[in-house]
Coordinates of C-alpha atoms in Angstrom, one line a residue:
M1 CA 14.9 12.8 -26.1
D2 CA 17.7 13.7 -23.7
T3 CA 21.0 13.1 -25.5
A4 CA 23.2 14.9 -23.1
T5 CA 26.7 13.6 -22.7
G6 CA 29.3 14.0 -20.0
D7 CA 32.2 12.4 -18.1
D8 CA 31.9 9.5 -15.7
A9 CA 33.5 9.2 -12.3
L10 CA 36.9 8.3 -13.9
G11 CA 36.8 11.1 -16.4
A12 CA 35.9 9.0 -19.4
P13 CA 33.3 10.5 -21.8
R14 CA 29.9 8.9 -21.6
P15 CA 28.1 8.2 -24.9
S16 CA 24.7 9.8 -25.6
R17 CA 21.6 8.0 -24.7
A18 CA 20.6 7.9 -28.5
S19 CA 23.9 6.4 -29.5
T20 CA 23.8 3.9 -26.7
G21 CA 20.3 2.9 -27.6
R22 CA 21.3 2.3 -31.3
A23 CA 24.4 0.4 -30.3
R24 CA 22.3 -1.8 -27.9
T25 CA 19.8 -2.4 -30.7
A26 CA 22.5 -3.4 -33.2
W27 CA 24.1 -5.7 -30.7
L28 CA 20.8 -7.4 -30.0
R29 CA 20.2 -7.9 -33.7
E30 CA 23.7 -9.2 -34.4
D31 CA 23.6 -11.5 -31.3
F32 CA 20.3 -13.0 -32.4
A33 CA 21.6 -13.4 -36.0
D34 CA 24.9 -15.1 -34.8
R35 CA 22.9 -17.6 -32.8
T36 CA 20.5 -18.5 -35.7
R37 CA 22.9 -18.4 -38.7
D38 CA 23.8 -22.1 -38.6
R39 CA 20.2 -23.2 -38.3
T40 CA 18.9 -20.8 -41.1
A41 CA 21.6 -22.0 -43.5
T42 CA 20.8 -25.6 -42.9
L43 CA 17.1 -25.3 -43.2
N44 CA 17.3 -23.2 -46.4
Q45 CA 19.8 -25.6 -48.1
L46 CA 18.0 -28.8 -47.0
L47 CA 14.7 -27.4 -48.5
L48 CA 16.4 -26.7 -51.8
A49 CA 18.3 -30.1 -51.8
S50 CA 15.0 -31.9 -51.2
V51 CA 13.3 -30.3 -54.2
V52 CA 16.3 -31.0 -56.4
F53 CA 16.6 -34.6 -55.2
V54 CA 13.0 -35.2 -56.1
L55 CA 13.5 -33.6 -59.6
G56 CA 16.6 -35.7 -60.1
V57 CA 14.7 -38.9 -59.2
L58 CA 11.8 -38.0 -61.6
I59 CA 14.2 -37.2 -64.5
A60 CA 16.2 -40.4 -63.8
L61 CA 13.0 -42.5 -63.9
E62 CA 11.4 -40.8 -66.9
P63 CA 14.2 -39.5 -69.3
A64 CA 13.1 -36.3 -71.1
D65 CA 14.6 -33.8 -73.4
V66 CA 17.3 -33.0 -70.9
D67 CA 21.1 -32.8 -71.1
P68 CA 21.8 -35.4 -68.4
V69 CA 25.4 -34.5 -67.9
L70 CA 24.8 -30.8 -67.4
F71 CA 21.7 -31.4 -65.3
F72 CA 23.4 -33.8 -62.9
V73 CA 26.4 -31.5 -62.6
G74 CA 24.0 -28.9 -61.3
V75 CA 22.5 -31.5 -59.0
V76 CA 25.9 -32.5 -57.7
I77 CA 26.7 -28.8 -57.0
V78 CA 23.5 -28.4 -55.0
V79 CA 24.1 -31.6 -53.0
A80 CA 27.8 -30.7 -52.4
M81 CA 26.7 -27.3 -51.0
T82 CA 24.2 -29.1 -48.8
G83 CA 26.9 -31.3 -47.3
A84 CA 29.1 -28.3 -46.8
T85 CA 26.2 -26.5 -45.1
L86 CA 25.8 -29.4 -42.7
M87 CA 29.5 -29.7 -41.9
V88 CA 30.7 -26.1 -41.7
P89 CA 30.2 -24.2 -38.3
W90 CA 28.7 -21.1 -39.7
N91 CA 28.2 -19.5 -36.3
S92 CA 32.0 -19.4 -35.9
L93 CA 32.7 -17.8 -39.3
P94 CA 32.3 -14.2 -40.4
F95 CA 28.8 -13.3 -41.4
G96 CA 29.4 -12.9 -45.1
W97 CA 30.8 -16.4 -45.7
V98 CA 27.4 -18.1 -45.6
A99 CA 26.4 -16.1 -48.7
V100 CA 28.7 -18.4 -50.7
V101 CA 26.1 -21.2 -50.4
P102 CA 23.1 -19.5 -52.2
A103 CA 25.6 -18.0 -54.7
V104 CA 26.9 -21.4 -55.7
D105 CA 23.3 -22.8 -55.7
I106 CA 22.4 -20.1 -58.3
V107 CA 25.3 -21.5 -60.5
G108 CA 24.1 -25.0 -60.0
I109 CA 20.4 -24.2 -60.8
T110 CA 21.6 -22.2 -63.9
L111 CA 23.3 -25.4 -65.2
M112 CA 20.1 -27.3 -64.6
V113 CA 18.1 -24.7 -66.4
L114 CA 20.5 -24.8 -69.4
A115 CA 20.2 -28.6 -69.4
A116 CA 16.4 -28.3 -69.7
P117 CA 15.6 -24.9 -71.1
E118 CA 12.0 -25.8 -72.0
T119 CA 11.0 -26.7 -68.5
A120 CA 10.0 -24.6 -65.4
M121 CA 13.3 -25.5 -63.8
G122 CA 14.1 -21.8 -63.4
L123 CA 11.6 -21.6 -60.5
L124 CA 14.3 -23.2 -58.3
W125 CA 16.1 -19.8 -58.4
I126 CA 13.4 -18.6 -56.0
F127 CA 15.2 -20.5 -53.1
P128 CA 18.7 -18.9 -53.2
T129 CA 17.4 -15.4 -54.3
T130 CA 14.9 -15.4 -51.4
W131 CA 17.7 -16.5 -49.0
L132 CA 20.0 -13.7 -50.2
A133 CA 17.4 -11.0 -50.1
A134 CA 16.0 -12.0 -46.7
G135 CA 19.3 -12.9 -44.9
F136 CA 21.7 -10.3 -46.1
G137 CA 19.8 -7.0 -46.2
M138 CA 20.2 -4.4 -48.9
L139 CA 23.5 -6.1 -50.0
G140 CA 21.8 -9.4 -50.6
L141 CA 18.9 -7.7 -52.5
F142 CA 21.6 -6.0 -54.7
A143 CA 23.3 -9.4 -55.3
V144 CA 19.9 -10.8 -56.4
I145 CA 19.5 -7.9 -58.9
V146 CA 22.9 -8.6 -60.3
A147 CA 22.2 -12.4 -60.4
I148 CA 18.9 -11.8 -62.3
A149 CA 20.7 -9.6 -64.8
V150 CA 23.4 -12.3 -65.3
I151 CA 20.7 -15.0 -65.6
I152 CA 18.9 -12.9 -68.4
G153 CA 22.2 -12.7 -70.2
V154 CA 23.0 -16.3 -69.9
L155 CA 19.7 -17.4 -71.0
T156 CA 19.7 -15.1 -74.0
V157 CA 23.2 -16.2 -75.1
F158 CA 22.9 -20.0 -74.7
S159 CA 19.2 -20.4 -75.7
E160 CA 19.7 -18.3 -78.8
R161 CA 16.2 -16.9 -78.3
E162 CA 15.0 -13.3 -78.8
L163 CA 14.6 -11.2 -75.7
T164 CA 10.8 -10.9 -75.2
Y165 CA 8.4 -10.4 -72.4
T166 CA 8.3 -14.2 -71.8
T167 CA 12.0 -14.1 -71.3
L168 CA 11.7 -11.3 -68.7
L169 CA 8.7 -12.8 -66.9
L170 CA 10.8 -15.2 -64.8
P171 CA 13.4 -12.6 -63.8
L172 CA 10.7 -10.1 -62.8
V173 CA 9.0 -12.7 -60.7
L174 CA 12.3 -13.6 -59.0
F175 CA 12.9 -9.9 -58.3
A176 CA 9.4 -9.4 -56.8
V177 CA 9.7 -12.5 -54.6
A178 CA 13.2 -11.4 -53.5
A179 CA 11.9 -7.8 -52.7
T180 CA 9.0 -9.2 -50.7
S181 CA 11.3 -11.6 -48.8
H182 CA 13.6 -8.7 -48.1
L183 CA 10.8 -6.5 -46.7
T184 CA 9.4 -9.4 -44.7
A185 CA 12.7 -10.2 -43.3
R186 CA 13.4 -6.7 -42.2
R187 CA 10.0 -6.5 -40.5
S188 CA 10.7 -9.8 -38.8
D189 CA 14.1 -8.6 -37.7
A190 CA 12.6 -5.5 -36.2
Q191 CA 10.0 -7.5 -34.4
R192 CA 12.6 -10.0 -33.1
T193 CA 14.8 -7.1 -31.9
L194 CA 11.8 -5.5 -30.2
L195 CA 10.9 -8.8 -28.5
A196 CA 14.5 -9.2 -27.4
K197 CA 14.6 -5.7 -25.9
Q198 CA 11.2 -6.2 -24.2
S199 CA 12.5 -9.5 -22.9
Q200 CA 15.6 -7.8 -21.4
L201 CA 13.4 -5.1 -19.9
L202 CA 11.0 -7.7 -18.4
R203 CA 14.0 -9.5 -16.9
R204 CA 15.3 -6.3 -15.4
V205 CA 11.9 -5.4 -14.1
L206 CA 11.4 -8.9 -12.7
E207 CA 14.8 -8.8 -11.0
Q208 CA 14.1 -5.3 -9.6
T209 CA 10.7 -6.5 -8.3
R210 CA 12.3 -9.5 -6.6
R211 CA 14.8 -7.3 -4.9
Q212 CA 12.1 -4.9 -3.8
E213 CA 10.0 -7.8 -2.5
Q214 CA 13.1 -9.1 -0.6
V215 CA 13.6 -5.7 1.0
V216 CA 10.0 -5.4 2.0
T217 CA 10.1 -8.9 3.4
E218 CA 13.2 -8.2 5.4
V219 CA 11.7 -4.9 6.7
L220 CA 8.4 -6.6 7.7
D221 CA 10.3 -9.4 9.5
A222 CA 12.5 -6.8 11.3
V223 CA 9.6 -5.0 13.0
D224 CA 8.1 -6.2 16.3
F225 CA 4.4 -5.9 15.3
G226 CA 2.4 -8.4 13.3
V227 CA 1.4 -7.6 9.7
I228 CA -0.9 -9.6 7.5
R229 CA -2.3 -8.7 4.1
V230 CA -5.8 -10.1 3.4
D231 CA -7.2 -10.4 -0.1
V232 CA -10.8 -9.6 -1.0
D233 CA -11.6 -13.3 -1.0
G234 CA -10.3 -13.7 2.5
R235 CA -7.0 -15.3 1.6
V236 CA -3.9 -14.3 3.6
A237 CA -1.4 -13.1 1.0
V238 CA 1.4 -11.7 3.1
T239 CA 2.4 -12.2 6.7
N240 CA 5.6 -11.5 8.7
E241 CA 7.5 -13.4 11.4
A242 CA 6.2 -11.1 14.2
H243 CA 2.7 -12.2 13.4
G244 CA 3.7 -15.8 13.6
R245 CA 5.3 -15.2 16.9
L246 CA 2.2 -13.5 18.3
Q247 CA 0.0 -16.3 17.1
T248 CA 2.3 -18.9 18.7
A249 CA 2.2 -16.9 22.0
I250 CA -1.6 -16.8 21.9
R251 CA -1.9 -20.6 21.7
T252 CA -0.7 -21.1 25.3
D253 CA -1.9 -24.7 25.6
G254 CA 0.4 -25.9 22.8
T255 CA -2.5 -26.9 20.4
D256 CA -3.6 -25.3 17.2
D257 CA -6.9 -24.2 18.8
D258 CA -7.3 -20.4 19.1
A259 CA -7.3 -19.0 22.6
P260 CA -10.6 -17.4 23.7
A261 CA -10.8 -13.7 23.0
F262 CA -12.2 -11.0 25.3
R263 CA -12.9 -7.3 25.0
D264 CA -10.6 -4.6 26.3
D265 CA -11.9 -5.1 29.8
G266 CA -10.5 -8.6 29.8
V267 CA -13.7 -10.1 31.1
T268 CA -16.4 -9.8 28.4
R269 CA -16.2 -12.6 25.8
L270 CA -15.7 -11.2 22.2
P271 CA -18.2 -12.6 19.7
A272 CA -16.7 -14.4 16.7
D273 CA -18.2 -11.7 14.3
E274 CA -16.3 -9.0 16.2
L275 CA -12.9 -10.5 15.9
P276 CA -10.5 -8.1 14.1
V277 CA -9.9 -10.3 11.1
E278 CA -13.7 -10.9 10.6
R279 CA -14.2 -7.1 10.8
A280 CA -11.5 -6.5 8.2
L281 CA -13.1 -9.1 5.9
R282 CA -16.4 -7.3 6.1
G283 CA -14.7 -4.2 4.8
E284 CA -14.3 -2.3 8.1
A285 CA -11.3 -0.1 8.9
F286 CA -10.6 0.5 12.6
D287 CA -7.8 1.6 15.0
G288 CA -6.5 0.2 18.2
Q289 CA -9.0 -2.5 19.0
V290 CA -7.7 -4.1 22.2
V291 CA -8.4 -7.8 22.4
W292 CA -7.3 -10.0 25.3
F293 CA -6.5 -13.7 24.5
G294 CA -6.5 -16.4 27.1
E295 CA -8.4 -17.0 30.3
E296 CA -7.3 -16.4 33.9
P297 CA -5.6 -17.8 35.9
G298 CA -3.5 -18.9 32.9
P299 CA -1.2 -16.6 30.9
R300 CA -2.9 -13.9 28.9
Q301 CA -1.9 -11.6 26.1
A302 CA -3.4 -8.4 24.9
L303 CA -3.1 -7.1 21.3
S304 CA -3.9 -3.7 19.9
I305 CA -5.2 -4.4 16.3
S306 CA -5.8 -1.9 13.5
A307 CA -7.0 -2.5 10.0
R308 CA -6.7 -0.4 6.8
R309 CA -8.4 -0.9 3.5
L310 CA -6.4 -1.2 0.3
I311 CA -7.6 0.4 -3.0
D312 CA -6.3 -0.7 -6.3
P313 CA -5.5 1.7 -9.2
D314 CA -9.0 1.3 -10.5
G315 CA -10.5 2.4 -7.2
E316 CA -11.7 -1.1 -6.3
D317 CA -11.4 -2.7 -3.0
A318 CA -8.1 -4.8 -2.9
G319 CA -8.4 -6.2 0.6
A320 CA -7.0 -5.0 3.9
V321 CA -3.8 -4.8 6.0
V322 CA -4.2 -5.9 9.6
I323 CA -1.6 -4.8 12.1
S324 CA -1.4 -6.2 15.6
R325 CA 0.9 -5.1 18.5
D326 CA 1.5 -6.7 21.8
V327 CA 0.3 -4.3 24.5
T328 CA 0.2 -6.7 27.4
A329 CA 3.0 -5.1 29.4
E330 CA 1.6 -1.6 28.8
L331 CA -1.9 -2.5 30.0
E332 CA -0.6 -4.3 33.0
A333 CA 1.6 -1.3 33.9
L334 CA -1.4 1.0 33.5
R335 CA -3.5 -1.3 35.7
A336 CA -0.8 -1.5 38.3
R337 CA -0.5 2.3 38.3
D338 CA -4.2 2.7 38.7
E339 CA -4.3 0.2 41.5
L340 CA -1.5 2.0 43.3
V341 CA -3.0 5.4 42.8
A342 CA -6.4 4.1 44.0
S343 CA -4.8 2.4 47.1
V344 CA -2.9 5.6 48.1
S345 CA -5.9 7.8 47.5
H346 CA -8.1 5.6 49.7
E347 CA -5.5 5.7 52.4
L348 CA -5.4 9.5 52.1
R349 CA -9.1 10.0 52.0
T350 CA -9.9 8.6 55.5
P351 CA -7.5 10.9 57.5
L352 CA -8.5 13.9 55.3
T353 CA -12.2 13.4 56.1
S354 CA -11.3 13.2 59.8
I355 CA -9.2 16.4 59.6
L356 CA -12.0 18.3 57.9
G357 CA -14.4 17.1 60.6
Y358 CA -12.3 18.3 63.4
L359 CA -11.6 21.6 61.6
D360 CA -15.3 22.2 61.3
L361 CA -15.7 21.5 65.1
A362 CA -12.9 23.8 65.9
I363 CA -14.2 26.7 63.7
E364 CA -17.7 26.3 65.3
E365 CA -16.2 26.4 68.8
P366 CA -17.3 29.7 70.5
G367 CA -14.8 32.1 71.9
I368 CA -12.0 31.4 69.4
P369 CA -10.1 34.5 68.5
D370 CA -10.6 35.9 65.0
H371 CA -7.1 35.4 63.9
V372 CA -7.2 31.8 65.0
R373 CA -10.5 31.3 63.1
A374 CA -9.0 32.8 60.0
N375 CA -6.1 30.3 60.2
L376 CA -8.5 27.4 60.6
D377 CA -10.5 28.6 57.6
I378 CA -7.3 28.5 55.5
A379 CA -6.5 25.1 56.7
E380 CA -10.1 24.0 56.0
R381 CA -9.9 25.3 52.4
N382 CA -6.6 23.6 51.7
A383 CA -7.9 20.3 53.2
E384 CA -11.0 20.5 51.0
R385 CA -8.8 21.2 48.0
L386 CA -6.7 18.2 48.9
L387 CA -9.8 16.1 49.3
R388 CA -11.0 17.2 45.8
I389 CA -7.6 16.1 44.3
V390 CA -7.9 12.8 46.0
A391 CA -11.4 12.4 44.6
D392 CA -10.2 13.3 41.1
I393 CA -7.4 10.7 41.4
L394 CA -9.9 8.0 42.5
A395 CA -12.3 8.9 39.7
A396 CA -9.4 8.8 37.2
S397 CA -8.3 5.4 38.4
S398 CA -11.7 3.9 37.8
S399 CA -12.7 5.9 34.7
S400 CA -12.2 3.3 32.1
S401 CA -15.1 3.0 29.7
S402 CA -16.3 -0.2 31.3
A403 CA -16.1 1.1 34.8
V404 CA -17.9 4.3 34.0
E405 CA -20.7 2.5 32.0
A406 CA -21.3 0.1 34.9
S407 CA -21.8 3.1 37.2
L408 CA -24.3 5.0 35.0
S409 CA -28.0 5.2 35.7
P410 CA -29.2 7.2 32.7
Q411 CA -32.7 8.8 32.5
L412 CA -34.4 11.6 30.5
L413 CA -33.3 15.0 31.9
E414 CA -33.8 18.6 31.0
A415 CA -30.2 19.6 30.1
R416 CA -31.1 23.3 30.6
D417 CA -31.9 22.8 34.2
V418 CA -28.7 20.9 34.9
V419 CA -26.4 23.5 33.3
R420 CA -28.3 26.4 34.9
A421 CA -27.9 24.8 38.4
A422 CA -24.2 24.3 37.8
G423 CA -23.7 27.9 36.7
E424 CA -25.6 29.2 39.8
A425 CA -23.6 27.0 42.1
L426 CA -20.4 28.5 40.8
L427 CA -21.5 32.1 40.9
P428 CA -19.6 32.8 44.2
R429 CA -16.3 31.5 42.7
A430 CA -16.9 33.6 39.6
A431 CA -17.6 36.7 41.6
T432 CA -14.1 36.6 43.2
R433 CA -12.7 37.4 39.8
A434 CA -15.6 39.5 38.5
V435 CA -16.4 36.9 35.9
S436 CA -20.1 36.9 34.8
I437 CA -22.0 33.8 33.7
D438 CA -24.3 34.3 30.7
T439 CA -27.2 31.7 30.6
T440 CA -29.2 33.4 27.8
G441 CA -28.2 30.7 25.4
L442 CA -30.0 28.0 27.4
E443 CA -32.8 26.4 25.4
P444 CA -35.1 23.5 26.3
A445 CA -33.3 20.3 25.5
Q446 CA -33.9 16.8 26.7
V447 CA -30.9 14.5 27.3
W448 CA -30.4 10.8 28.0
A449 CA -27.8 10.8 30.9
D450 CA -27.0 10.0 34.4
P451 CA -27.9 13.2 36.4
V452 CA -24.9 12.9 38.8
R453 CA -22.4 12.2 36.1
L454 CA -23.8 14.9 33.8
R455 CA -23.6 17.5 36.6
Q456 CA -20.0 16.4 37.2
V457 CA -19.2 17.0 33.5
V458 CA -20.8 20.5 33.5
D459 CA -19.2 21.4 36.8
N460 CA -15.7 20.5 35.5
L461 CA -16.2 22.5 32.3
V462 CA -17.7 25.6 34.0
S463 CA -14.9 25.5 36.7
N464 CA -12.3 25.5 34.1
A465 CA -14.0 28.3 32.2
I466 CA -13.9 30.5 35.3
A467 CA -10.4 29.5 36.4
Y468 CA -8.7 30.2 33.0
N469 CA -10.8 33.2 32.2
K470 CA -9.6 36.8 32.3
D471 CA -10.5 39.0 35.3
G472 CA -13.9 40.6 34.3
G473 CA -14.5 38.0 31.6
T474 CA -17.6 36.1 30.7
V475 CA -18.6 32.5 30.6
F476 CA -21.3 31.7 28.1
L477 CA -23.5 28.6 28.7
G478 CA -25.8 27.1 26.1
T479 CA -28.0 24.1 25.3
T480 CA -29.9 23.0 22.2
T481 CA -31.2 19.8 20.6
D482 CA -32.4 18.5 17.2
G483 CA -34.4 15.6 18.7
D484 CA -31.8 13.0 18.2
S485 CA -28.8 14.6 19.9
T486 CA -28.4 17.4 22.5
W487 CA -25.5 19.8 22.7
I488 CA -24.1 21.5 25.7
L489 CA -21.9 24.6 25.1
V490 CA -19.5 26.2 27.6
R491 CA -17.5 29.2 26.2
D492 CA -15.1 31.6 27.9
T493 CA -13.2 34.7 27.0
G494 CA -10.0 33.6 28.6
V495 CA -6.4 32.9 27.5
G496 CA -7.3 30.1 25.0
I497 CA -5.3 26.9 24.3
S498 CA -2.5 26.5 21.8
E499 CA -2.6 24.0 19.0
A500 CA 0.2 21.9 20.5
D501 CA -1.7 21.6 23.9
R502 CA -5.1 20.8 22.2
S503 CA -3.8 17.4 21.0
R504 CA -2.9 16.3 24.6
L505 CA -5.5 18.2 26.6
F506 CA -7.7 15.2 27.4
Q507 CA -4.8 13.0 28.6
R508 CA -4.6 12.2 32.2
F509 CA -2.3 14.3 34.4
Y510 CA -1.6 16.7 31.5
K511 CA -1.6 20.4 32.2
A512 CA -1.5 22.8 29.2
G513 CA 0.6 25.9 29.1
A514 CA 2.2 28.0 31.8
G515 CA -1.2 29.4 32.8
R516 CA -2.7 25.9 33.4
R517 CA -0.4 24.6 36.0
T518 CA -3.0 24.4 38.8
G519 CA -5.1 21.3 39.5
T520 CA -4.3 17.7 38.9
G521 CA -4.7 17.5 35.1
L522 CA -7.5 14.9 35.5
G523 CA -10.7 17.0 35.1
L524 CA -10.9 16.9 31.3
A525 CA -9.8 13.3 31.1
I526 CA -12.6 12.3 33.5
T527 CA -15.1 14.5 31.6
R528 CA -14.3 12.9 28.3
D529 CA -14.6 9.4 29.7
I530 CA -18.0 10.2 31.2
V531 CA -19.3 11.7 28.0
R532 CA -18.1 8.7 25.9
A533 CA -19.6 6.3 28.4
H534 CA -23.0 8.0 27.6
G535 CA -22.4 7.4 23.8
G536 CA -21.5 11.0 23.2
E537 CA -18.4 13.1 22.3
I538 CA -16.7 16.2 23.4
G539 CA -15.1 18.7 21.1
L540 CA -13.0 21.8 21.5
H541 CA -12.5 25.1 19.6
S542 CA -9.9 27.5 20.9
S543 CA -7.9 30.5 19.8
P544 CA -5.0 31.7 22.0
G545 CA -5.9 35.1 23.5
I546 CA -9.6 34.9 22.5
G547 CA -11.0 32.0 24.5
S548 CA -12.1 28.4 24.3
T549 CA -15.4 26.6 23.6
F550 CA -16.2 23.1 24.7
I551 CA -19.1 21.4 23.1
V552 CA -20.6 18.2 24.6
K553 CA -22.8 16.0 22.3
L554 CA -25.1 13.5 24.0
P555 CA -28.1 11.4 22.9
A556 CA -31.4 13.2 23.3
T557 CA -33.5 10.0 23.6
A558 CA -33.2 6.6 25.2
P559 CA -31.5 3.9 23.0
E560 CA -33.8 1.3 21.4
G561 CA -34.8 -1.4 23.9
E562 CA -34.4 0.8 27.0
S563 CA -37.3 2.4 28.7
A564 CA -37.3 6.1 29.5

């Protein structure tokens, strides 16, 4: 136990933890005793007075070999002490004063025993001796021993009988009863003290818990996203003000009916079993499910909803926490941006196409000087590059999952042929930097994909592998399948990608590192959207200075219900 002491902020010495604990325990015991002293004295004295009263009535009705004067003097003493017990406020007096009552009772009972020595009147001594031994600790037990010794002396002197074992029997019984009462009282006091300490501890814990609950409630009400806690049985246990505001905003017609829910495209109706709360009740955990509430042309609201499972200390499911956030403004801003980009791109595409057409005609015109033809070639290359940028921007503006899925026409393809064709088409570009394309890793592998979109994916990856490779480097292409999934691998020996850039590499318009400032930053974002629209995924492994490896995973067979 740590009993270190020291000074407090004002320089006063602090008591040790052990002494503080003992002082607190003593205070609890004394406080409890102070509050119960009056009641204990009254109950003990009333019990003795009741027995004495009954004995007095019996002796008065049936006179026996009893000295009536001496007997009733003892009765009067007991009754008088009972009256004093009822009238005196023992809780206000020092602790030792209440011991006068059992001491005087012993005197009164002694007179009654002397008045009827041949009776069992001495058993009445059990009441005051038990009271002294139980209520006054070791001092009370010592007083009982002294009283028993005095009793033996008084009985021996006034009864003129010899001191035998029968004379000692009653004192021994009194001592045994008193000792038992003392031990029982000590055990009871210890239990009461323990219960009082536990009660104080529970009160402090309860108060601390209430404060913590209040803090958590205030924090939850301060945030601008909705939070609800759902128990295993589906009961909502905790909710915050933001959730209530979001629910109020969803009910746009002013009724309690829930607004219709739609998927992230805002058009497809969301089935009831796919609602976020229903998914959470089924035990699912998910991130960022976007749900639109409300129908056009009325007001609509989009919520991004996530769910996390809760586990109790025993490892059992304890329900879920569902978090909802209003993303209406964000999605509308993204939609407005895409519409603006698409509109501008369309406006740029038409004159660019016309420029390229007239450049082709000019280049093919006979009799043009070589230096003019060279300048026209440069203009044509830059116009084509600008056209590709415009095409990428148009693709990015319409590359949401729903838009891409709607434009797919998947069929069974030989992935090896698609990858080999893309590599052969880019050989001239690779040759300008002495980059070789290794196709020895291509294995037969069927894939369920749209041929045009798959070629777009491979073209983007191989173009990047050439552009960011080292002069004289190598691009490795590979395909393989396990019958259920097909993998396409594109690996280069270039500059690699840092860890900081990898986390944002598939974001639109993001260009990683100083060596990746060319292009629009849309190619990989478009590639990932196309792969995901096929039900696949794209992964990246890269080490700066060594190279990068892109792995595309696609289904190898048609989904159930679709014909190949």
